[in-house]
């Protein structure tokens, strides 16, 4: 049976499952959010990094470029030449360094001697005179003269005719000739041009480059690309006499939440999908395993049922057959198809159908005693060949998993072989009885020879007496002879009765019980007892209460019992015993008002212990001519009458006592 979940265990599992799902969803949401945030942070960090890298590169380039400008100007300063040549050289320099918009040669007093404007652009001081915009240049020149190194001036705004203007930085180099101050060379660098020059294609696509003042005011910027103001990096570019603040501003804005969310959602959904698929795979595997186990269990059950030798039959509540096993089909000889769904099964003998239907209605009644059906009943089924055979049917209610009573399950056992065995054993029993009857013939012969001994020896002794009388006749002879002949006739008649009684006794036939007094019974055996006693010279004493108790017995057999006991008693006193001591007492008493006890007491040597154990065994004797049947017969006869027999060793002699049920007290009117 499958292990079933107990109720308290089922509840936590029902509760736990939604909790687990909630936890899973919660974790997924947290993981997704964290993923989005981390991605955004990462993107921000990367963007800032790129801006920093670009700023470093641009600052480096700026320095390099300003160095180039300085070198160019120094070369112009180093050569004293004709004005026209100087002009040509200056134009050449400005062609190669585009940011340089104007070169001036000044005198020692700072007055402009010669000024050359770049041929590529509008001259700087056309709209606004140079005279008003040269304070910064003069300061730089003074510093250059002082320090004997080129000096950059502070930047200044130079308005242009189109309403615009440019930010310009002048750079001044002091000229010396033969150790004397000889004037100045001043170059004007347009900052926006400078930025254009160092701008590479890659940078220009992604960054806005500009120079700003420390308060953030923009002085100049490059190109048309505009920074978003989110990822910017500032660098101070130190030049002699001045320092410029460079700003690199990336076009990129803050990473968008929505694209990141979408990516994360897709990612999360894919993860969830993968988890669900994994769960499904796991579930399917478990189901497959369970199905496999179920199929195995079913196959095992079927194999078990098929190997049963007992027929199994299931019926629904209306009595229709819904299932039979192969053993049942083999038993009745019909196939399962022929049996299924039949209400009157083909294995019911046609002559019994009505009876069986009635019985089935009773048995299938739900209120029927289920216990009685379980104990089984015997009935007769018919094989396909028409042969009838006995079966034992055990029935039990079929109860489904929800406790509904759906039908009846029966096991059917073919008991025909058993019945055949029983018939066989009955026949054997009969044969045994016949043999036993034969044996009883032997028993009868033994008993007859035993019991006829006494009447025959009595007859023999009366006959001998008669012969003696006839040989010496006197006056009493006729009377004595008559008496002897009468006794012989009595004993012959008695012998006949003994034969009949023994016959009935051995055959266990109903014996004729007659009601008589204990005294009458004793009196009828007295002649024979006396005859026996005369041989040993023993005395006989009879003690019967008056009125004598009455018993209902087979008289002849009871006489034989008494004769056997008295004979044993007299025989025990033969031998060395003085004749005077030889007394045999026959005593009758009533015990507990329901039993009559007869005692035959002798004065012999008693029964030895080893003899006592076998006393009542047939054919056990200690006597030379004894048959060992006396006491055995006594016990059988007494027990047949419902009494018991036993013996007791007395201080002198032995008492054999037997009891018989008391019939009723004899009326005083009957003579002893
Ligand atoms: N009154 C008695 N005193 C002592 N021994 C007895 C007495 N009665 C019976 N026995 C012992 O019991 C034995 C069996 O007695 P039982 O009457 O069955 O056979 P039996 O007297 O030997 O032979 P039979 O068949 O001729 O009677 C006797 O052989 C004897 O030894
Ligand atoms: Mg005997």
PDB file of C-alpha atoms in Angstrom, residues 229-328:
ATOM      1  CA  UNK A 229      26.301  68.129 -19.190  1.00  0.00           C
ATOM      2  CA  UNK A 230      26.083  64.787 -17.412  1.00  0.00           C
ATOM      3  CA  UNK A 231      29.434  63.171 -17.944  1.00  0.00           C
ATOM      4  CA  UNK A 232      31.979  65.978 -18.054  1.00  0.00           C
ATOM      5  CA  UNK A 233      35.655  66.166 -17.100  1.00  0.00           C
ATOM      6  CA  UNK A 234      37.656  69.358 -16.460  1.00  0.00           C
ATOM      7  CA  UNK A 235      41.422  69.623 -16.852  1.00  0.00           C
ATOM      8  CA  UNK A 236      43.637  72.576 -16.122  1.00  0.00           C
ATOM      9  CA  UNK A 237      46.145  73.068 -18.956  1.00  0.00           C
ATOM     10  CA  UNK A 238      49.029  75.055 -17.548  1.00  0.00           C
ATOM     11  CA  UNK A 239      50.792  77.309 -20.022  1.00  0.00           C
ATOM     12  CA  UNK A 240      53.581  79.741 -19.150  1.00  0.00           C
ATOM     13  CA  UNK A 241      51.885  82.867 -17.825  1.00  0.00           C
ATOM     14  CA  UNK A 242      48.382  81.492 -18.077  1.00  0.00           C
ATOM     15  CA  UNK A 243      46.393  78.369 -17.430  1.00  0.00           C
ATOM     16  CA  UNK A 244      43.326  77.312 -19.339  1.00  0.00           C
ATOM     17  CA  UNK A 245      40.513  75.196 -17.990  1.00  0.00           C
ATOM     18  CA  UNK A 246      39.528  72.541 -20.476  1.00  0.00           C
ATOM     19  CA  UNK A 247      36.119  70.873 -20.260  1.00  0.00           C
ATOM     20  CA  UNK A 248      35.250  67.658 -22.064  1.00  0.00           C
ATOM     21  CA  UNK A 249      31.499  67.087 -22.055  1.00  0.00           C
ATOM     22  CA  UNK A 250      30.087  63.820 -23.394  1.00  0.00           C
ATOM     23  CA  UNK A 251      26.984  63.802 -25.541  1.00  0.00           C
ATOM     24  CA  UNK A 252      25.664  60.831 -23.562  1.00  0.00           C
ATOM     25  CA  UNK A 253      22.821  61.337 -21.180  1.00  0.00           C
ATOM     26  CA  UNK A 254      22.130  59.332 -18.065  1.00  0.00           C
ATOM     27  CA  UNK A 255      21.463  55.689 -19.005  1.00  0.00           C
ATOM     28  CA  UNK A 256      17.725  55.271 -19.621  1.00  0.00           C
ATOM     29  CA  UNK A 257      15.705  53.221 -17.205  1.00  0.00           C
ATOM     30  CA  UNK A 258      13.254  51.894 -19.720  1.00  0.00           C
ATOM     31  CA  UNK A 259      15.680  50.129 -22.091  1.00  0.00           C
ATOM     32  CA  UNK A 260      17.451  48.643 -19.109  1.00  0.00           C
ATOM     33  CA  UNK A 261      14.165  47.529 -17.585  1.00  0.00           C
ATOM     34  CA  UNK A 262      13.106  45.919 -20.820  1.00  0.00           C
ATOM     35  CA  UNK A 263      16.391  44.050 -21.072  1.00  0.00           C
ATOM     36  CA  UNK A 264      16.112  42.961 -17.461  1.00  0.00           C
ATOM     37  CA  UNK A 265      12.512  41.899 -17.951  1.00  0.00           C
ATOM     38  CA  UNK A 266      13.387  39.828 -20.957  1.00  0.00           C
ATOM     39  CA  UNK A 267      16.297  38.382 -19.051  1.00  0.00           C
ATOM     40  CA  UNK A 268      14.167  37.727 -15.982  1.00  0.00           C
ATOM     41  CA  UNK A 269      11.378  36.200 -18.003  1.00  0.00           C
ATOM     42  CA  UNK A 270      13.864  33.952 -19.728  1.00  0.00           C
ATOM     43  CA  UNK A 271      15.231  32.923 -16.354  1.00  0.00           C
ATOM     44  CA  UNK A 272      11.730  32.312 -15.012  1.00  0.00           C
ATOM     45  CA  UNK A 273      10.918  30.370 -18.163  1.00  0.00           C
ATOM     46  CA  UNK A 274      14.038  28.277 -17.722  1.00  0.00           C
ATOM     47  CA  UNK A 275      13.083  27.653 -14.089  1.00  0.00           C
ATOM     48  CA  UNK A 276       9.547  26.652 -15.091  1.00  0.00           C
ATOM     49  CA  UNK A 277      10.885  24.357 -17.784  1.00  0.00           C
ATOM     50  CA  UNK A 278      13.269  22.800 -15.259  1.00  0.00           C
ATOM     51  CA  UNK A 279      10.394  22.343 -12.828  1.00  0.00           C
ATOM     52  CA  UNK A 280       8.259  20.843 -15.567  1.00  0.00           C
ATOM     53  CA  UNK A 281      11.028  18.486 -16.604  1.00  0.00           C
ATOM     54  CA  UNK A 282      11.449  17.486 -12.980  1.00  0.00           C
ATOM     55  CA  UNK A 283       7.699  17.025 -12.625  1.00  0.00           C
ATOM     56  CA  UNK A 284       7.442  14.994 -15.810  1.00  0.00           C
ATOM     57  CA  UNK A 285      10.332  12.800 -14.697  1.00  0.00           C
ATOM     58  CA  UNK A 286       8.742  12.242 -11.317  1.00  0.00           C
ATOM     59  CA  UNK A 287       5.445  11.468 -12.961  1.00  0.00           C
ATOM     60  CA  UNK A 288       7.144   9.032 -15.325  1.00  0.00           C
ATOM     61  CA  UNK A 289       8.846   7.363 -12.393  1.00  0.00           C
ATOM     62  CA  UNK A 290       5.549   7.129 -10.516  1.00  0.00           C
ATOM     63  CA  UNK A 291       3.843   5.750 -13.606  1.00  0.00           C
ATOM     64  CA  UNK A 292       6.624   3.204 -14.014  1.00  0.00           C
ATOM     65  CA  UNK A 293       6.279   2.129 -10.413  1.00  0.00           C
ATOM     66  CA  UNK A 294       2.508   1.938 -10.818  1.00  0.00           C
ATOM     67  CA  UNK A 295       2.785  -0.150 -13.957  1.00  0.00           C
ATOM     68  CA  UNK A 296       5.235  -2.433 -12.190  1.00  0.00           C
ATOM     69  CA  UNK A 297       2.919  -2.799  -9.221  1.00  0.00           C
ATOM     70  CA  UNK A 298      -0.001  -3.485 -11.539  1.00  0.00           C
ATOM     71  CA  UNK A 299       1.991  -6.071 -13.466  1.00  0.00           C
ATOM     72  CA  UNK A 300       3.011  -7.680 -10.193  1.00  0.00           C
ATOM     73  CA  UNK A 301      -0.580  -7.801  -9.012  1.00  0.00           C
ATOM     74  CA  UNK A 302      -1.739  -9.230 -12.298  1.00  0.00           C
ATOM     75  CA  UNK A 303       1.005 -11.856 -12.238  1.00  0.00           C
ATOM     76  CA  UNK A 304       0.031 -12.658  -8.683  1.00  0.00           C
ATOM     77  CA  UNK A 305      -3.632 -12.923  -9.570  1.00  0.00           C
ATOM     78  CA  UNK A 306      -2.876 -14.985 -12.664  1.00  0.00           C
ATOM     79  CA  UNK A 307      -0.793 -17.406 -10.655  1.00  0.00           C
ATOM     80  CA  UNK A 308      -3.562 -17.899  -8.114  1.00  0.00           C
ATOM     81  CA  UNK A 309      -5.114 -21.327  -8.128  1.00  0.00           C
ATOM     82  CA  UNK A 310      -8.200 -19.932  -6.440  1.00  0.00           C
ATOM     83  CA  UNK A 311     -10.874 -18.442  -8.661  1.00  0.00           C
ATOM     84  CA  UNK A 312     -11.495 -14.729  -8.179  1.00  0.00           C
ATOM     85  CA  UNK A 313     -14.707 -13.064  -9.323  1.00  0.00           C
ATOM     86  CA  UNK A 314     -15.887  -9.478  -8.833  1.00  0.00           C
ATOM     87  CA  UNK A 315     -19.455  -8.333  -9.276  1.00  0.00           C
ATOM     88  CA  UNK A 316     -20.946  -4.866  -9.222  1.00  0.00           C
ATOM     89  CA  UNK A 317     -23.848  -4.003  -6.990  1.00  0.00           C
ATOM     90  CA  UNK A 318     -26.385  -5.197  -9.538  1.00  0.00           C
ATOM     91  CA  UNK A 319     -24.711  -8.624  -9.673  1.00  0.00           C
ATOM     92  CA  UNK A 320     -23.065  -8.171 -13.080  1.00  0.00           C
ATOM     93  CA  UNK A 321     -19.659  -9.828 -13.346  1.00  0.00           C
ATOM     94  CA  UNK A 322     -16.961  -7.171 -13.803  1.00  0.00           C
ATOM     95  CA  UNK A 323     -13.820  -9.220 -13.327  1.00  0.00           C
ATOM     96  CA  UNK A 324     -12.670 -12.856 -13.347  1.00  0.00           C
ATOM     97  CA  UNK A 325      -9.147 -14.236 -13.033  1.00  0.00           C
ATOM     98  CA  UNK A 326      -7.677 -16.968 -15.252  1.00  0.00           C
ATOM     99  CA  UNK A 327      -8.082 -19.583 -12.507  1.00  0.00           C
ATOM    100  CA  UNK A 328     -11.808 -18.929 -12.413  1.00  0.00           C
TER     101      UNK A 328
END
